[in-house]
Amino acid sequence: MAAFLAVIFTLFLGIAFVFKLFGISIFKENPAGLPNGSMGHFPFLGETLAYLKPHKSNTLGFYLQDHCSRYGNVFKSHLFGSPTVVSCDIELNTFILQNEESLFQSSYPKPVLDILGKLSMMLVSGDLHKKLRSVALSFINTSKSSPVFLSYVDKLSLSFIHSWRSKTQIHFFKEAKQLTFYLMLKNLLSIEPEDPLAEEILGDFLTFMKGFVSLPARRRISSTLKDAIKKREKVMKNGSHVRVDFLDELIEKDCLNDEEKVSILLDLLLAGYETTSGLIALLVYFLAQAPSSLQKLREEHQSLRKGKKDGEPLNWEDYKKMEFTSYVISEGLRCGNLVKFVHRKALKDVKFKDYTIPAGWQVLPIMLATHLDPKLHESPFEFNPWRWTDPASNKKVTPFGGGMRICPGAEIGKLETAFFLHHFVLNFRWKTMEEDCPMSCPYLDFKGGLKLEIEQIEK
């Protein structure tokens, strides 16, 4: 990802230099009704570098704080090579997300399209988006309450817990990514962690995500997934194969071609690898700084174990009883801001209150800003799960987007997180390093990889 940003910066700087050299300006006269703001000093580059400057993910960062104080919660800018309206206003954000396809459309910079692929659910629109999303949702809705899947989440979480018992320090973010990636591999493709293919795919994913411009790594992952599809198709033709995972379901979808099947698998692997692991890491970080929240969480999970035999795995009914756990997860999403913003484009001139967003302009709804807005949340920079006892909190937080593009895997990510937390809080005490904190780069990262000092709880 760092290399990805470096490539974008280099691209922007190169084009900006050419425009400056020949005295070319791409800034046109501003249409009427635009919000106040600044377009930056360089053509094409605009304010992109300032906008993408890393900052703590539970803060606004200097760029947003400065621009909101100068221009208000809605302002114009020039970002990622496009004239842009930036929204830190929850009403406008909701309006944008709820009017997908009619007034706004997903529109990411070309480097993102090249990397994720033209068929990624994050990028496609219209009937194709509905078709791919429907297939993914079918898998997720079936999995989240499946006893086989839930038992495996419990089993794999415990195996990671057991592997840490002889250690005093762990690099937690890396461990969390391995855990969630192996969970997705098992559920999607029936590949166990000890399978050499699991290590091969994980290695390619690490290369892919580290640079986020590693197209060879993406091609290798795609090739591996295509091979898996072909091999499974041969087995299923024999007629003796029992349906066991998402790949079986995917192959039975006559409406999908091979490229679409690969794209769905890649999307789900990516989501499981990045989003859920990020959520788990955020919660472990915040709970270390919030002893009262950790104690309440531990008490809830101790109570859950009282009604279970030793070694008995968690189930769907257990998950539904985790009330305070759900508050902790929601608060972690609000404070940690896994997704800082999304990219949209106005399909036509759009009027909202006193503003006009011109057709073709980029629009960036900033979820982070509304999550940390003191007008919406009392003491917004404080990690306080008890605020979620008020159901109205749900209407003020959009960690998974909204509208027809709301993250399809949100619930399964929360479930995996809850099961892991159950075992982690009952088995360990932990401390974070003073300099380690969650960063928005704009993707989530930790300065030191979230290195933990751990101590096993004697039972």
Coordinates of C-alpha atoms in Angstrom, one line a residue:
M1 CA 0.0 0.0 0.0
A2 CA 2.9 2.4 0.8
A3 CA 4.3 1.7 -2.6
F4 CA 0.9 2.2 -4.1
L5 CA 0.7 5.7 -2.6
A6 CA 4.3 6.4 -3.7
V7 CA 3.4 5.6 -7.3
I8 CA 0.3 7.8 -7.2
F9 CA 2.4 10.7 -5.7
T10 CA 5.1 10.2 -8.4
L11 CA 2.5 10.2 -11.1
F12 CA 0.8 13.3 -9.8
L13 CA 4.1 15.1 -9.4
G14 CA 5.2 14.3 -12.9
I15 CA 2.0 15.5 -14.5
A16 CA 2.0 18.6 -12.3
F17 CA 5.5 19.4 -13.4
V18 CA 4.6 19.1 -17.1
F19 CA 1.5 21.3 -16.6
K20 CA 3.6 23.8 -14.7
L21 CA 6.4 23.8 -17.4
F22 CA 4.0 24.6 -20.2
G23 CA 1.8 26.9 -18.3
I24 CA -1.2 24.7 -18.6
S25 CA -4.1 25.1 -16.2
I26 CA -6.9 22.6 -15.8
F27 CA -8.9 24.6 -13.3
K28 CA -12.0 26.0 -14.9
E29 CA -14.2 28.7 -13.7
N30 CA -16.1 27.4 -10.7
P31 CA -19.8 26.7 -11.3
A32 CA -22.3 28.6 -9.1
G33 CA -23.3 27.1 -5.9
L34 CA -20.0 25.3 -5.1
P35 CA -19.0 25.3 -1.4
N36 CA -15.9 27.3 -0.4
G37 CA -12.5 25.7 -0.4
S38 CA -9.1 25.6 -2.0
M39 CA -8.0 23.8 -5.2
G40 CA -4.3 23.7 -4.2
H41 CA -1.4 25.3 -5.9
F42 CA -0.6 22.7 -8.6
P43 CA -2.7 21.5 -11.5
F44 CA -3.8 17.9 -11.3
L45 CA -2.0 17.3 -8.0
G46 CA -4.1 19.8 -6.1
E47 CA -4.2 19.0 -2.4
T48 CA -3.7 15.3 -2.7
L49 CA -0.4 15.0 -0.8
A50 CA -1.8 17.0 2.2
Y51 CA -5.0 15.0 2.2
L52 CA -3.2 11.6 2.2
K53 CA -0.7 12.6 4.9
P54 CA -0.7 9.8 7.6
H55 CA -2.4 10.6 10.9
K56 CA -3.8 8.7 13.9
S57 CA -7.0 7.0 12.7
N58 CA -8.9 8.2 15.8
T59 CA -8.2 11.8 14.8
L60 CA -9.3 14.0 11.9
G61 CA -5.7 14.7 10.9
F62 CA -4.4 18.2 10.0
Y63 CA -5.9 18.5 6.5
L64 CA -9.5 17.8 7.5
Q65 CA -9.3 19.7 10.8
D66 CA -7.8 22.8 9.0
H67 CA -10.2 22.8 6.1
C68 CA -13.3 22.2 8.2
S69 CA -12.4 25.1 10.5
R70 CA -11.7 27.4 7.5
Y71 CA -14.5 26.3 5.1
G72 CA -17.1 24.3 7.0
N73 CA -18.0 20.6 6.9
V74 CA -18.5 20.7 3.1
F75 CA -15.8 22.2 0.9
K76 CA -14.3 22.0 -2.5
S77 CA -10.8 20.8 -3.3
H78 CA -8.8 19.1 -6.0
L79 CA -7.9 15.5 -5.1
F80 CA -6.6 12.4 -7.0
G81 CA -6.5 14.4 -10.2
S82 CA -10.2 15.6 -10.1
P83 CA -12.1 18.6 -8.9
T84 CA -13.8 17.4 -5.7
V85 CA -16.5 18.1 -3.2
V86 CA -15.4 16.8 0.2
S87 CA -18.2 16.1 2.7
C88 CA -17.7 15.8 6.4
D89 CA -21.4 16.3 6.9
I90 CA -23.5 13.3 8.0
E91 CA -26.6 14.5 6.1
L92 CA -24.8 14.9 2.8
N93 CA -22.9 11.7 3.3
T94 CA -26.2 9.8 3.8
F95 CA -27.7 11.5 0.8
I96 CA -24.7 10.5 -1.4
L97 CA -24.7 6.9 -0.2
Q98 CA -28.5 6.5 -0.6
N99 CA -28.6 7.9 -4.1
E100 CA -26.1 5.5 -5.7
E101 CA -26.7 5.0 -9.5
S102 CA -29.4 7.7 -9.7
L103 CA -27.3 10.8 -8.7
F104 CA -23.9 9.3 -7.9
Q105 CA -21.7 6.4 -9.0
S106 CA -18.7 4.6 -7.6
S107 CA -15.6 6.2 -9.3
Y108 CA -12.1 5.3 -8.1
P109 CA -8.8 6.5 -9.5
K110 CA -7.5 4.3 -12.4
P111 CA -4.6 2.8 -10.4
V112 CA -7.1 1.3 -8.0
L113 CA -9.1 -0.1 -11.0
D114 CA -6.0 -1.6 -12.5
I115 CA -5.0 -3.3 -9.2
L116 CA -8.4 -4.5 -8.0
G117 CA -9.6 -5.5 -11.4
K118 CA -12.4 -4.2 -13.6
L119 CA -14.9 -6.7 -12.1
S120 CA -14.3 -5.9 -8.5
M121 CA -17.6 -5.3 -6.6
M122 CA -16.1 -2.1 -5.3
L123 CA -15.8 -0.7 -8.8
V124 CA -18.6 -2.1 -11.0
S125 CA -22.1 -0.6 -11.3
G126 CA -25.6 -1.4 -12.4
D127 CA -26.8 -4.9 -13.1
L128 CA -23.3 -6.4 -12.9
H129 CA -22.9 -5.0 -9.4
K130 CA -26.3 -6.4 -8.3
K131 CA -25.4 -9.8 -9.7
L132 CA -22.0 -10.1 -8.1
R133 CA -23.2 -8.7 -4.8
S134 CA -26.2 -11.1 -4.7
V135 CA -23.8 -14.1 -5.0
A136 CA -21.6 -12.8 -2.3
L137 CA -24.5 -12.1 0.1
S138 CA -25.9 -15.6 -0.5
F139 CA -22.6 -17.0 0.8
I140 CA -22.3 -14.7 3.7
N141 CA -25.9 -15.1 4.9
T142 CA -25.6 -18.9 4.7
S143 CA -22.2 -19.0 6.5
K144 CA -22.8 -16.6 9.4
S145 CA -25.1 -19.0 11.3
S146 CA -23.7 -22.3 9.9
P147 CA -22.7 -24.6 12.8
V148 CA -19.8 -26.0 10.7
F149 CA -18.4 -22.5 10.0
L150 CA -18.9 -21.2 13.6
S151 CA -17.2 -24.3 15.0
Y152 CA -14.2 -23.7 12.7
V153 CA -14.0 -20.0 13.7
D154 CA -13.9 -21.1 17.3
K155 CA -11.4 -23.8 16.6
L156 CA -9.0 -21.7 14.6
S157 CA -9.2 -18.8 17.1
L158 CA -8.2 -21.2 19.9
S159 CA -5.3 -22.6 17.9
F160 CA -3.8 -19.1 17.6
I161 CA -4.4 -18.6 21.3
H162 CA -2.6 -21.8 22.1
S163 CA 0.3 -20.9 19.9
W164 CA 0.9 -17.7 22.0
R165 CA 1.0 -19.4 25.4
S166 CA 4.7 -19.7 25.5
K167 CA 5.4 -16.2 24.3
T168 CA 5.7 -12.9 26.1
Q169 CA 5.4 -10.7 23.0
I170 CA 3.6 -11.0 19.7
H171 CA 3.3 -8.8 16.6
F172 CA -0.5 -8.8 16.8
F173 CA -1.5 -7.1 13.5
K174 CA 0.3 -9.8 11.5
E175 CA -1.2 -12.6 13.6
A176 CA -4.7 -11.1 13.1
K177 CA -4.3 -11.0 9.4
Q178 CA -3.2 -14.6 9.2
L179 CA -6.1 -15.7 11.3
T180 CA -8.8 -13.9 9.2
F181 CA -7.1 -15.0 6.0
Y182 CA -7.1 -18.6 7.0
L183 CA -10.7 -18.4 8.0
M184 CA -11.7 -17.1 4.5
L185 CA -9.6 -19.7 2.7
K186 CA -11.3 -22.5 4.7
N187 CA -14.8 -21.1 4.1
L188 CA -14.3 -20.2 0.5
L189 CA -12.1 -23.0 -0.8
S190 CA -11.8 -25.7 2.0
I191 CA -8.1 -25.0 2.2
E192 CA -6.6 -25.7 5.7
P193 CA -3.8 -23.5 7.2
E194 CA -1.3 -26.4 7.0
D195 CA -2.0 -26.9 3.3
P196 CA 1.1 -25.7 1.3
L197 CA -1.3 -23.9 -1.0
A198 CA -2.5 -21.7 1.9
E199 CA 1.0 -20.5 2.5
E200 CA 1.5 -19.9 -1.2
I201 CA -1.7 -17.8 -1.5
L202 CA -0.9 -15.9 1.7
G203 CA 2.6 -15.1 0.4
D204 CA 1.1 -13.6 -2.7
F205 CA -1.4 -11.7 -0.7
L206 CA 1.3 -10.2 1.5
T207 CA 3.3 -9.1 -1.6
F208 CA 0.1 -7.8 -3.2
M209 CA -1.0 -5.7 -0.1
K210 CA 2.5 -4.6 0.8
G211 CA 3.1 -2.9 -2.5
F212 CA -0.5 -2.7 -3.6
V213 CA 0.9 -2.2 -7.1
S214 CA 2.2 -5.7 -7.4
L215 CA 0.2 -6.8 -10.5
P216 CA 2.3 -10.0 -10.9
A217 CA 1.2 -11.0 -7.4
R218 CA -2.4 -10.3 -8.3
R219 CA -2.0 -12.4 -11.5
R220 CA -0.6 -15.3 -9.5
I221 CA -3.5 -15.2 -7.1
S222 CA -6.0 -15.0 -10.0
S223 CA -4.3 -17.9 -11.7
T224 CA -4.4 -20.0 -8.5
L225 CA -8.1 -19.3 -8.1
K226 CA -8.8 -20.2 -11.7
D227 CA -7.0 -23.5 -11.2
A228 CA -9.0 -24.2 -8.0
I229 CA -12.2 -23.6 -10.0
K230 CA -11.2 -25.9 -12.8
K231 CA -10.1 -28.7 -10.4
R232 CA -13.4 -28.5 -8.5
E233 CA -15.4 -28.5 -11.7
K234 CA -13.8 -31.8 -12.6
V235 CA -14.5 -33.3 -9.2
M236 CA -18.2 -32.1 -9.3
K237 CA -18.7 -33.7 -12.7
N238 CA -18.1 -37.1 -11.2
G239 CA -21.3 -36.7 -9.3
S240 CA -20.0 -38.0 -6.0
H241 CA -18.8 -34.7 -4.6
V242 CA -20.7 -33.3 -1.5
R243 CA -21.1 -29.6 -1.4
V244 CA -18.9 -28.2 1.3
D245 CA -17.9 -24.6 0.6
F246 CA -18.6 -21.4 -1.3
L247 CA -16.6 -22.6 -4.3
D248 CA -19.2 -25.3 -4.8
E249 CA -21.9 -22.8 -4.7
L250 CA -20.1 -20.4 -7.0
I251 CA -19.5 -23.1 -9.7
E252 CA -23.2 -23.9 -9.8
K253 CA -24.0 -20.3 -10.7
D254 CA -24.6 -20.5 -14.5
C255 CA -25.0 -16.7 -14.6
L256 CA -21.3 -16.1 -13.9
N257 CA -18.3 -16.5 -16.2
D258 CA -14.9 -17.6 -14.9
E259 CA -13.5 -14.0 -14.6
E260 CA -16.5 -13.0 -12.5
K261 CA -16.1 -16.1 -10.3
V262 CA -12.4 -15.2 -9.7
S263 CA -13.2 -11.6 -9.0
I264 CA -15.8 -12.5 -6.3
L265 CA -13.3 -14.9 -4.6
L266 CA -10.6 -12.2 -4.7
D267 CA -13.0 -9.6 -3.3
L268 CA -14.0 -11.8 -0.4
L269 CA -10.4 -12.9 0.4
L270 CA -9.3 -9.3 0.3
A271 CA -12.2 -8.2 2.6
G272 CA -11.5 -11.0 5.0
Y273 CA -7.8 -10.3 5.1
E274 CA -7.9 -6.5 5.5
T275 CA -11.2 -5.5 7.1
T276 CA -11.8 -8.1 9.8
S277 CA -8.1 -8.2 10.9
G278 CA -8.1 -4.4 11.1
L279 CA -11.2 -4.5 13.3
I280 CA -9.7 -7.1 15.7
A281 CA -6.5 -5.2 15.9
L282 CA -8.3 -1.9 16.7
L283 CA -10.3 -3.5 19.5
V284 CA -7.2 -5.1 21.1
Y285 CA -5.5 -1.7 21.0
F286 CA -8.5 0.3 22.4
L287 CA -9.3 -2.2 25.1
A288 CA -5.7 -2.0 26.4
Q289 CA -6.3 1.7 27.0
A290 CA -9.8 1.2 28.5
P291 CA -9.6 -1.1 31.6
S292 CA -13.2 -0.6 32.6
S293 CA -14.4 -1.7 29.2
L294 CA -12.1 -4.7 29.1
Q295 CA -13.3 -5.8 32.6
K296 CA -17.0 -5.5 31.6
L297 CA -16.2 -7.5 28.4
R298 CA -14.3 -10.2 30.3
E299 CA -17.2 -10.6 32.7
E300 CA -19.7 -11.1 29.8
H301 CA -17.5 -13.8 28.4
Q302 CA -16.9 -15.5 31.7
S303 CA -20.7 -15.6 32.1
L304 CA -21.0 -17.3 28.7
R305 CA -18.6 -20.0 29.7
K306 CA -20.5 -20.9 32.8
G307 CA -23.2 -22.5 30.8
K308 CA -20.8 -24.5 28.6
K309 CA -18.8 -27.7 29.1
D310 CA -15.0 -27.5 28.9
G311 CA -13.9 -27.3 25.3
E312 CA -17.4 -26.8 24.0
P313 CA -17.3 -24.4 21.0
L314 CA -19.3 -21.2 20.7
N315 CA -22.5 -21.2 18.7
W316 CA -25.0 -18.8 17.1
E317 CA -27.0 -18.5 20.3
D318 CA -23.9 -17.6 22.2
Y319 CA -23.1 -14.9 19.7
K320 CA -26.6 -13.4 20.0
K321 CA -26.0 -13.1 23.8
M322 CA -22.9 -11.0 23.4
E323 CA -24.6 -7.6 24.0
F324 CA -21.6 -5.7 25.5
T325 CA -19.3 -7.3 22.9
S326 CA -21.5 -5.8 20.2
Y327 CA -21.1 -2.4 21.8
V328 CA -17.3 -2.8 22.0
I329 CA -17.2 -3.7 18.3
S330 CA -19.4 -0.8 17.3
E331 CA -17.3 1.6 19.3
G332 CA -14.1 0.3 17.8
L333 CA -15.5 0.9 14.3
R334 CA -16.5 4.4 15.2
C335 CA -13.2 5.3 16.9
G336 CA -10.8 3.4 14.7
N337 CA -12.2 4.2 11.2
L338 CA -11.2 1.2 9.1
V339 CA -12.5 3.0 6.0
K340 CA -11.8 6.7 6.0
F341 CA -13.7 7.6 2.9
V342 CA -15.2 6.3 -0.4
H343 CA -15.0 7.6 -3.9
R344 CA -18.1 8.8 -5.8
K345 CA -18.8 10.9 -8.9
A346 CA -21.8 13.1 -9.6
L347 CA -23.7 11.8 -12.6
K348 CA -25.6 15.1 -13.1
D349 CA -25.7 18.5 -11.4
V350 CA -26.8 17.7 -7.9
K351 CA -28.4 20.3 -5.6
F352 CA -28.2 19.7 -1.8
K353 CA -29.3 22.5 0.5
D354 CA -27.4 25.6 -0.6
Y355 CA -24.8 23.6 -2.5
T356 CA -24.5 22.5 -6.1
I357 CA -22.3 19.6 -7.0
P358 CA -21.5 19.8 -10.8
A359 CA -21.9 16.7 -13.0
G360 CA -18.6 14.9 -13.4
W361 CA -17.1 16.2 -10.1
Q362 CA -15.6 13.7 -7.7
V363 CA -17.4 13.5 -4.3
L364 CA -15.7 12.1 -1.1
P365 CA -18.0 11.3 1.8
I366 CA -15.6 11.2 4.8
M367 CA -17.0 8.7 7.3
L368 CA -14.1 9.4 9.7
A369 CA -15.2 13.0 10.2
T370 CA -18.8 12.2 11.1
H371 CA -17.6 9.5 13.5
L372 CA -15.5 12.0 15.4
D373 CA -18.0 15.0 15.2
P374 CA -18.6 16.4 18.7
K375 CA -22.1 17.5 17.5
L376 CA -23.0 13.9 17.0
H377 CA -21.1 12.1 19.7
E378 CA -20.4 13.2 23.2
S379 CA -16.6 13.2 23.9
P380 CA -16.0 11.7 20.5
F381 CA -12.3 10.8 21.0
E382 CA -13.1 8.7 24.0
F383 CA -13.5 4.9 23.6
N384 CA -16.8 4.4 25.4
P385 CA -18.8 1.3 24.4
W386 CA -21.6 2.3 26.8
R387 CA -22.7 5.0 24.4
W388 CA -24.2 2.2 22.3
T389 CA -26.9 1.5 24.8
D390 CA -28.7 4.3 23.0
P391 CA -30.0 2.8 19.7
A392 CA -29.8 6.3 18.1
S393 CA -26.0 5.8 17.9
N394 CA -26.5 3.5 14.9
K395 CA -27.8 6.4 12.8
K396 CA -24.7 8.4 13.4
V397 CA -22.1 5.9 12.3
T398 CA -21.4 4.4 8.9
P399 CA -18.3 2.3 9.2
F400 CA -19.3 0.0 6.3
G401 CA -20.6 2.6 4.0
G402 CA -24.3 2.7 3.1
G403 CA -27.0 2.3 0.5
M404 CA -26.6 -0.5 -2.1
R405 CA -22.9 -0.6 -1.5
I406 CA -22.9 -1.2 2.2
C407 CA -20.3 -3.9 3.0
P408 CA -21.9 -7.3 2.4
G409 CA -19.5 -9.0 4.9
A410 CA -20.1 -6.7 7.8
E411 CA -22.0 -9.2 10.0
I412 CA -19.6 -12.1 9.4
G413 CA -16.7 -9.9 10.2
K414 CA -18.3 -8.9 13.5
L415 CA -19.0 -12.5 14.3
E416 CA -15.4 -13.6 13.7
T417 CA -14.2 -10.7 15.8
A418 CA -16.6 -11.6 18.7
F419 CA -15.5 -15.2 18.7
F420 CA -11.8 -14.3 18.8
L421 CA -12.3 -11.7 21.5
H422 CA -14.1 -14.4 23.6
H423 CA -11.0 -16.5 23.8
F424 CA -8.4 -13.7 23.9
V425 CA -9.9 -11.8 26.8
L426 CA -10.3 -15.1 28.8
N427 CA -6.8 -16.2 28.2
F428 CA -4.6 -13.1 28.2
R429 CA -3.8 -9.8 29.7
W430 CA -1.8 -7.5 27.4
K431 CA -0.1 -4.1 27.0
T432 CA 0.6 -2.1 23.9
M433 CA 3.8 -0.2 23.2
E434 CA 3.6 3.5 24.0
E435 CA 4.6 4.6 20.4
D436 CA 2.3 2.1 18.7
C437 CA -1.1 3.5 17.6
P438 CA -3.6 3.0 14.7
M439 CA -2.8 5.2 11.7
S440 CA -4.8 6.3 8.7
C441 CA -2.4 6.1 5.7
P442 CA -5.3 6.4 4.4
Y443 CA -5.6 2.6 4.9
L444 CA -5.3 1.3 8.5
D445 CA -1.8 0.5 9.8
F446 CA 0.1 0.5 13.1
K447 CA 3.4 2.2 13.6
G448 CA 5.0 -0.9 15.1
G449 CA 2.7 -3.6 13.8
L450 CA 0.8 -3.5 17.1
K451 CA 3.4 -5.3 19.2
L452 CA 1.9 -6.6 22.4
E453 CA 3.3 -7.7 25.7
I454 CA 1.1 -10.6 26.8
E455 CA 0.6 -12.5 30.0
Q456 CA -1.4 -15.7 30.2
I457 CA -4.3 -15.7 32.7
E458 CA -4.0 -18.7 35.1
K459 CA -7.3 -20.6 35.4

